[in-house]
Each structure stands twice: as structure tokens, then as C-alpha cells.
Amino acid sequence: MNKPDKKTVTIVVEGTEHEWPKGDISYAEVVTLEVPDYAQHPEVTYSVLYKRGHGNKPEGTLVPGASVKVKDGMLFNVSETGQS
């Protein structure tokens, strides 16, 4: 039986499924999945909430500079906070 080199999980960002390598995902990576031109607009801040995470922290908020361990079926909500 062949093992794939890189395991991936399916995460859901604002209702859209994305394959993501097992491990961590950062605030910027989550936002970029939802807002592809995020890097060009660093003045815009987003609120990132997650659910269905790992047992010790199944839900919470991702803040800029932070990351969280991904899990298959994990849900992310990204919304613009409107601050500049």
C-alpha cells in the first residue's frame, strides 16, 4: 500500500472546501484562501473564527501572526472587520 508523501486535510473557508497540508495554517493563509488579494491590502483587517478544530481547542479566533493546527472538516469564517 502506497503512502502519499504529503497528507492533506479538507478545510472549509466560508463554505468553500480547500485541500491543505496536514499541520498548521496561519491567519494570513486562511484570509488569503478567502481573499486572494489580501497581501496587496495589508490595511484591511479580518476576523477569523474557526470551529471543529482539535480536541484541546475545538473553536476559537485566529489573530494576525497566529496559526492553528488543521483538522479534516475544520470550518473557518473570515469577515472584514472594517478597521483600517
Tab-separated table of N, CA, C and O in Angstrom:
chain	number	residue	atom	x	y	z
A	1	MET	N	0.842	-1.200	0.000
A	1	MET	CA	0.000	0.000	0.000
A	1	MET	C	0.877	1.250	0.000
A	1	MET	O	1.754	1.393	0.830
A	2	ASN	N	0.658	2.132	-0.946
A	2	ASN	CA	1.472	3.336	-1.057
A	2	ASN	C	0.956	4.426	-0.131
A	2	ASN	O	-0.235	4.677	-0.068
A	3	LYS	N	1.884	5.055	0.543
A	3	LYS	CA	1.517	6.195	1.387
A	3	LYS	C	1.824	7.460	0.611
A	3	LYS	O	2.911	7.594	0.069
A	4	PRO	N	0.876	8.397	0.541
A	4	PRO	CA	1.185	9.656	-0.145
A	4	PRO	C	2.284	10.394	0.614
A	4	PRO	O	2.391	10.285	1.827
A	5	ASP	N	3.112	11.126	-0.127
A	5	ASP	CA	4.215	11.846	0.505
A	5	ASP	C	3.716	12.882	1.495
A	5	ASP	O	4.244	13.021	2.574
A	6	LYS	N	2.698	13.605	1.085
A	6	LYS	CA	2.206	14.704	1.922
A	6	LYS	C	0.728	14.466	2.197
A	6	LYS	O	-0.074	14.420	1.280
A	7	LYS	N	0.405	14.295	3.454
A	7	LYS	CA	-1.007	14.132	3.797
A	7	LYS	C	-1.696	15.489	3.756
A	7	LYS	O	-1.125	16.491	4.159
A	8	THR	N	-2.930	15.494	3.251
A	8	THR	CA	-3.689	16.742	3.262
A	8	THR	C	-5.008	16.504	3.981
A	8	THR	O	-5.450	15.363	4.138
A	9	VAL	N	-5.599	17.589	4.414
A	9	VAL	CA	-6.921	17.550	5.020
A	9	VAL	C	-7.795	18.515	4.234
A	9	VAL	O	-7.288	19.373	3.510
A	10	THR	N	-9.093	18.358	4.360
A	10	THR	CA	-10.016	19.277	3.707
A	10	THR	C	-10.537	20.238	4.757
A	10	THR	O	-11.094	19.814	5.774
A	11	ILE	N	-10.299	21.519	4.519
A	11	ILE	CA	-10.833	22.545	5.414
A	11	ILE	C	-11.871	23.342	4.626
A	11	ILE	O	-11.867	23.317	3.397
A	12	VAL	N	-12.765	24.000	5.332
A	12	VAL	CA	-13.825	24.754	4.686
A	12	VAL	C	-13.701	26.215	5.120
A	12	VAL	O	-13.768	26.525	6.306
A	13	VAL	N	-13.474	27.091	4.134
A	13	VAL	CA	-13.348	28.523	4.407
A	13	VAL	C	-14.534	29.218	3.745
A	13	VAL	O	-14.662	29.190	2.523
A	14	GLU	N	-15.409	29.788	4.568
A	14	GLU	CA	-16.602	30.464	4.050
A	14	GLU	C	-17.388	29.586	3.074
A	14	GLU	O	-17.794	30.039	2.005
A	15	GLY	N	-17.536	28.312	3.404
A	15	GLY	CA	-18.355	27.418	2.583
A	15	GLY	C	-17.631	26.779	1.412
A	15	GLY	O	-18.196	25.941	0.719
A	16	THR	N	-16.355	27.141	1.173
A	16	THR	CA	-15.594	26.572	0.067
A	16	THR	C	-14.556	25.598	0.609
A	16	THR	O	-13.793	25.950	1.514
A	17	GLU	N	-14.525	24.384	0.059
A	17	GLU	CA	-13.555	23.392	0.509
A	17	GLU	C	-12.184	23.657	-0.094
A	17	GLU	O	-12.076	24.034	-1.256
A	18	HIS	N	-11.159	23.471	0.721
A	18	HIS	CA	-9.772	23.626	0.272
A	18	HIS	C	-8.971	22.447	0.806
A	18	HIS	O	-9.131	22.062	1.957
A	19	GLU	N	-8.085	21.897	-0.042
A	19	GLU	CA	-7.137	20.886	0.433
A	19	GLU	C	-5.993	21.645	1.092
A	19	GLU	O	-5.513	22.642	0.557
A	20	TRP	N	-5.556	21.180	2.250
A	20	TRP	CA	-4.461	21.852	2.947
A	20	TRP	C	-3.532	20.799	3.524
A	20	TRP	O	-3.992	19.795	4.052
A	21	PRO	N	-2.207	21.013	3.436
A	21	PRO	CA	-1.271	20.047	4.025
A	21	PRO	C	-1.512	19.919	5.526
A	21	PRO	O	-1.785	20.920	6.191
A	22	LYS	N	-1.428	18.700	6.033
A	22	LYS	CA	-1.579	18.480	7.471
A	22	LYS	C	-0.568	19.343	8.212
A	22	LYS	O	0.540	19.537	7.734
A	23	GLY	N	-0.948	19.867	9.340
A	23	GLY	CA	-0.057	20.736	10.109
A	23	GLY	C	-0.799	21.996	10.492
A	23	GLY	O	-1.976	21.948	10.814
A	24	ASP	N	-0.107	23.123	10.403
A	24	ASP	CA	-0.703	24.384	10.829
A	24	ASP	C	-1.129	25.240	9.644
A	24	ASP	O	-0.611	25.097	8.546
A	25	ILE	N	-2.057	26.134	9.913
A	25	ILE	CA	-2.429	27.164	8.947
A	25	ILE	C	-2.405	28.489	9.700
A	25	ILE	O	-2.811	28.551	10.861
A	26	SER	N	-1.872	29.509	9.054
A	26	SER	CA	-1.763	30.805	9.721
A	26	SER	C	-2.960	31.688	9.394
A	26	SER	O	-3.695	31.431	8.443
A	27	TYR	N	-3.082	32.732	10.179
A	27	TYR	CA	-4.128	33.733	9.946
A	27	TYR	C	-4.061	34.223	8.498
A	27	TYR	O	-5.060	34.226	7.788
A	28	ALA	N	-2.867	34.620	8.042
A	28	ALA	CA	-2.719	35.168	6.681
A	28	ALA	C	-3.096	34.130	5.622
A	28	ALA	O	-3.697	34.467	4.601
A	29	GLU	N	-2.762	32.860	5.863
A	29	GLU	CA	-3.093	31.813	4.892
A	29	GLU	C	-4.599	31.600	4.788
A	29	GLU	O	-5.136	31.446	3.692
A	30	VAL	N	-5.283	31.611	5.927
A	30	VAL	CA	-6.745	31.455	5.914
A	30	VAL	C	-7.380	32.629	5.171
A	30	VAL	O	-8.225	32.441	4.293
A	31	VAL	N	-6.956	33.851	5.509
A	31	VAL	CA	-7.530	35.039	4.878
A	31	VAL	C	-7.270	35.013	3.371
A	31	VAL	O	-8.159	35.307	2.570
A	32	THR	N	-6.061	34.602	2.957
A	32	THR	CA	-5.721	34.575	1.534
A	32	THR	C	-6.572	33.561	0.772
A	32	THR	O	-6.897	33.785	-0.402
A	33	LEU	N	-6.960	32.462	1.418
A	33	LEU	CA	-7.844	31.500	0.746
A	33	LEU	C	-9.187	32.149	0.402
A	33	LEU	O	-9.778	31.874	-0.634
A	34	GLU	N	-9.660	33.015	1.277
A	34	GLU	CA	-10.947	33.683	1.054
A	34	GLU	C	-10.789	34.971	0.246
A	34	GLU	O	-11.645	35.314	-0.550
A	35	VAL	N	-9.685	35.690	0.468
A	35	VAL	CA	-9.449	36.989	-0.179
A	35	VAL	C	-8.094	36.907	-0.882
A	35	VAL	O	-7.062	37.250	-0.302
A	36	PRO	N	-8.081	36.422	-2.142
A	36	PRO	CA	-6.800	36.176	-2.817
A	36	PRO	C	-5.864	37.382	-2.898
A	36	PRO	O	-4.654	37.209	-2.909
A	37	ASP	N	-6.399	38.594	-2.918
A	37	ASP	CA	-5.504	39.755	-2.989
A	37	ASP	C	-5.220	40.372	-1.616
A	37	ASP	O	-4.784	41.513	-1.511
A	38	TYR	N	-5.413	39.584	-0.565
A	38	TYR	CA	-5.173	40.054	0.808
A	38	TYR	C	-3.791	40.700	0.961
A	38	TYR	O	-3.660	41.747	1.561
A	39	ALA	N	-2.760	40.078	0.373
A	39	ALA	CA	-1.392	40.586	0.527
A	39	ALA	C	-1.238	42.010	-0.013
A	39	ALA	O	-0.395	42.766	0.462
A	40	GLN	N	-2.053	42.381	-0.997
A	40	GLN	CA	-1.968	43.730	-1.566
A	40	GLN	C	-2.718	44.758	-0.717
A	40	GLN	O	-2.672	45.947	-0.999
A	41	HIS	N	-3.466	44.292	0.288
A	41	HIS	CA	-4.258	45.220	1.113
A	41	HIS	C	-4.026	44.967	2.599
A	41	HIS	O	-4.938	44.583	3.324
A	42	PRO	N	-2.787	45.190	3.038
A	42	PRO	CA	-2.473	44.886	4.457
A	42	PRO	C	-3.212	45.794	5.439
A	42	PRO	O	-3.272	45.496	6.624
A	43	GLU	N	-3.792	46.891	4.936
A	43	GLU	CA	-4.504	47.812	5.840
A	43	GLU	C	-5.867	47.269	6.253
A	43	GLU	O	-6.464	47.739	7.214
A	44	VAL	N	-6.374	46.275	5.513
A	44	VAL	CA	-7.686	45.711	5.833
A	44	VAL	C	-7.501	44.589	6.847
A	44	VAL	O	-6.654	43.706	6.659
A	45	THR	N	-8.259	44.636	7.936
A	45	THR	CA	-8.158	43.565	8.922
A	45	THR	C	-9.401	42.688	8.869
A	45	THR	O	-10.488	43.151	8.521
A	46	TYR	N	-9.206	41.430	9.196
A	46	TYR	CA	-10.276	40.440	9.130
A	46	TYR	C	-10.400	39.728	10.461
A	46	TYR	O	-9.431	39.559	11.185
A	47	SER	N	-11.612	39.307	10.716
A	47	SER	CA	-11.873	38.467	11.875
A	47	SER	C	-11.915	37.034	11.358
A	47	SER	O	-12.628	36.746	10.399
A	48	VAL	N	-11.124	36.145	11.957
A	48	VAL	CA	-11.085	34.746	11.529
A	48	VAL	C	-11.506	33.868	12.707
A	48	VAL	O	-10.824	33.812	13.727
A	49	LEU	N	-12.646	33.211	12.551
A	49	LEU	CA	-13.150	32.295	13.577
A	49	LEU	C	-13.066	30.887	13.043
A	49	LEU	O	-13.272	30.663	11.850
A	50	TYR	N	-12.757	29.930	13.912
A	50	TYR	CA	-12.743	28.539	13.453
A	50	TYR	C	-13.544	27.654	14.392
A	50	TYR	O	-13.727	27.965	15.561
A	51	LYS	N	-14.035	26.543	13.822
A	51	LYS	CA	-14.797	25.534	14.560
A	51	LYS	C	-14.342	24.151	14.110
A	51	LYS	O	-13.744	24.014	13.053
A	52	ARG	N	-14.692	23.154	14.883
A	52	ARG	CA	-14.335	21.762	14.591
A	52	ARG	C	-12.832	21.539	14.540
A	52	ARG	O	-12.335	20.759	13.744
A	53	GLY	N	-12.115	22.260	15.399
A	53	GLY	CA	-10.663	22.082	15.474
A	53	GLY	C	-10.305	20.905	16.366
A	53	GLY	O	-11.159	20.097	16.722
A	54	HIS	N	-9.048	20.821	16.727
A	54	HIS	CA	-8.573	19.721	17.558
A	54	HIS	C	-9.152	19.785	18.968
A	54	HIS	O	-9.545	20.849	19.437
A	55	GLY	N	-9.173	18.644	19.620
A	55	GLY	CA	-9.810	18.477	20.923
A	55	GLY	C	-9.475	19.491	21.987
A	55	GLY	O	-10.355	19.947	22.694
A	56	ASN	N	-8.178	19.880	22.066
A	56	ASN	CA	-7.808	20.817	23.136
A	56	ASN	C	-8.255	22.236	22.839
A	56	ASN	O	-8.335	23.065	23.718
A	57	LYS	N	-8.541	22.532	21.556
A	57	LYS	CA	-9.015	23.878	21.203
A	57	LYS	C	-9.939	23.765	19.992
A	57	LYS	O	-9.578	24.145	18.888
A	58	PRO	N	-11.149	23.203	20.186
A	58	PRO	CA	-12.034	22.940	19.053
A	58	PRO	C	-12.566	24.186	18.365
A	58	PRO	O	-12.946	24.134	17.209
A	59	GLU	N	-12.597	25.315	19.060
A	59	GLU	CA	-13.012	26.544	18.383
A	59	GLU	C	-12.317	27.735	18.978
A	59	GLU	O	-11.818	27.687	20.095
A	60	GLY	N	-12.252	28.801	18.177
A	60	GLY	CA	-11.567	29.988	18.661
A	60	GLY	C	-11.417	31.018	17.566
A	60	GLY	O	-12.052	30.933	16.521
A	61	THR	N	-10.543	31.982	17.829
A	61	THR	CA	-10.301	33.083	16.909
A	61	THR	C	-8.832	33.074	16.533
A	61	THR	O	-7.978	32.894	17.396
A	62	LEU	N	-8.566	33.266	15.253
A	62	LEU	CA	-7.182	33.409	14.798
A	62	LEU	C	-6.897	34.896	14.676
A	62	LEU	O	-7.677	35.626	14.078
A	63	VAL	N	-5.793	35.343	15.220
A	63	VAL	CA	-5.404	36.747	15.129
A	63	VAL	C	-4.170	36.858	14.235
A	63	VAL	O	-3.455	35.865	14.046
A	64	PRO	N	-3.913	38.041	13.671
A	64	PRO	CA	-2.735	38.195	12.819
A	64	PRO	C	-1.479	37.700	13.527
A	64	PRO	O	-1.273	37.985	14.708
A	65	GLY	N	-0.693	36.924	12.812
A	65	GLY	CA	0.539	36.385	13.382
A	65	GLY	C	0.367	35.026	14.050
A	65	GLY	O	1.347	34.359	14.358
A	66	ALA	N	-0.878	34.600	14.257
A	66	ALA	CA	-1.124	33.319	14.923
A	66	ALA	C	-1.417	32.227	13.902
A	66	ALA	O	-1.720	32.509	12.744
A	67	SER	N	-1.323	30.987	14.357
A	67	SER	CA	-1.706	29.870	13.496
A	67	SER	C	-2.375	28.809	14.356
A	67	SER	O	-2.317	28.851	15.582
A	68	VAL	N	-3.015	27.852	13.678
A	68	VAL	CA	-3.741	26.796	14.380
A	68	VAL	C	-3.526	25.498	13.612
A	68	VAL	O	-3.309	25.499	12.397
A	69	LYS	N	-3.533	24.392	14.329
A	69	LYS	CA	-3.380	23.078	13.707
A	69	LYS	C	-4.668	22.736	12.965
A	69	LYS	O	-5.750	22.870	13.537
A	70	VAL	N	-4.550	22.320	11.696
A	70	VAL	CA	-5.743	21.996	10.922
A	70	VAL	C	-6.190	20.570	11.172
A	70	VAL	O	-5.413	19.715	11.576
A	71	LYS	N	-7.464	20.344	10.923
A	71	LYS	CA	-8.075	19.033	11.101
A	71	LYS	C	-9.078	18.860	9.970
A	71	LYS	O	-9.691	19.834	9.529
A	72	ASP	N	-9.222	17.637	9.493
A	72	ASP	CA	-10.151	17.380	8.403
A	72	ASP	C	-11.552	17.850	8.782
A	72	ASP	O	-12.038	17.560	9.875
A	73	GLY	N	-12.182	18.626	7.903
A	73	GLY	CA	-13.535	19.107	8.161
A	73	GLY	C	-13.609	20.378	8.987
A	73	GLY	O	-14.697	20.834	9.341
A	74	MET	N	-12.461	20.968	9.274
A	74	MET	CA	-12.438	22.183	10.080
A	74	MET	C	-13.094	23.338	9.316
A	74	MET	O	-12.953	23.446	8.107
A	75	LEU	N	-13.830	24.180	10.026
A	75	LEU	CA	-14.543	25.299	9.406
A	75	LEU	C	-13.905	26.622	9.804
A	75	LEU	O	-13.583	26.838	10.980
A	76	PHE	N	-13.769	27.514	8.807
A	76	PHE	CA	-13.238	28.852	9.073
A	76	PHE	C	-14.217	29.891	8.553
A	76	PHE	O	-14.766	29.746	7.465
A	77	ASN	N	-14.420	30.957	9.346
A	77	ASN	CA	-15.223	32.095	8.897
A	77	ASN	C	-14.308	33.308	8.846
A	77	ASN	O	-13.623	33.599	9.814
A	78	VAL	N	-14.323	33.973	7.699
A	78	VAL	CA	-13.481	35.154	7.509
A	78	VAL	C	-14.396	36.333	7.228
A	78	VAL	O	-15.179	36.308	6.292
A	79	SER	N	-14.323	37.370	8.049
A	79	SER	CA	-15.120	38.557	7.765
A	79	SER	C	-14.302	39.811	7.987
A	79	SER	O	-13.486	39.876	8.912
A	80	GLU	N	-14.510	40.780	7.118
A	80	GLU	CA	-13.792	42.039	7.219
A	80	GLU	C	-14.279	42.771	8.459
A	80	GLU	O	-15.475	42.848	8.696
A	81	THR	N	-13.339	43.291	9.257
A	81	THR	CA	-13.755	43.995	10.461
A	81	THR	C	-14.026	45.466	10.191
A	81	THR	O	-14.625	46.138	11.007
A	82	GLY	N	-13.563	45.978	9.022
A	82	GLY	CA	-13.860	47.350	8.661
A	82	GLY	C	-12.886	48.355	9.245
A	82	GLY	O	-12.954	49.533	8.936
A	83	GLN	N	-11.954	47.918	10.072
A	83	GLN	CA	-10.961	48.842	10.613
A	83	GLN	C	-9.888	49.056	9.543
A	83	GLN	O	-9.628	48.188	8.736
A	84	SER	N	-9.261	50.225	9.592
A	84	SER	CA	-8.159	50.436	8.658
A	84	SER	C	-6.970	51.004	9.409
A	84	SER	O	-7.108	51.507	10.482
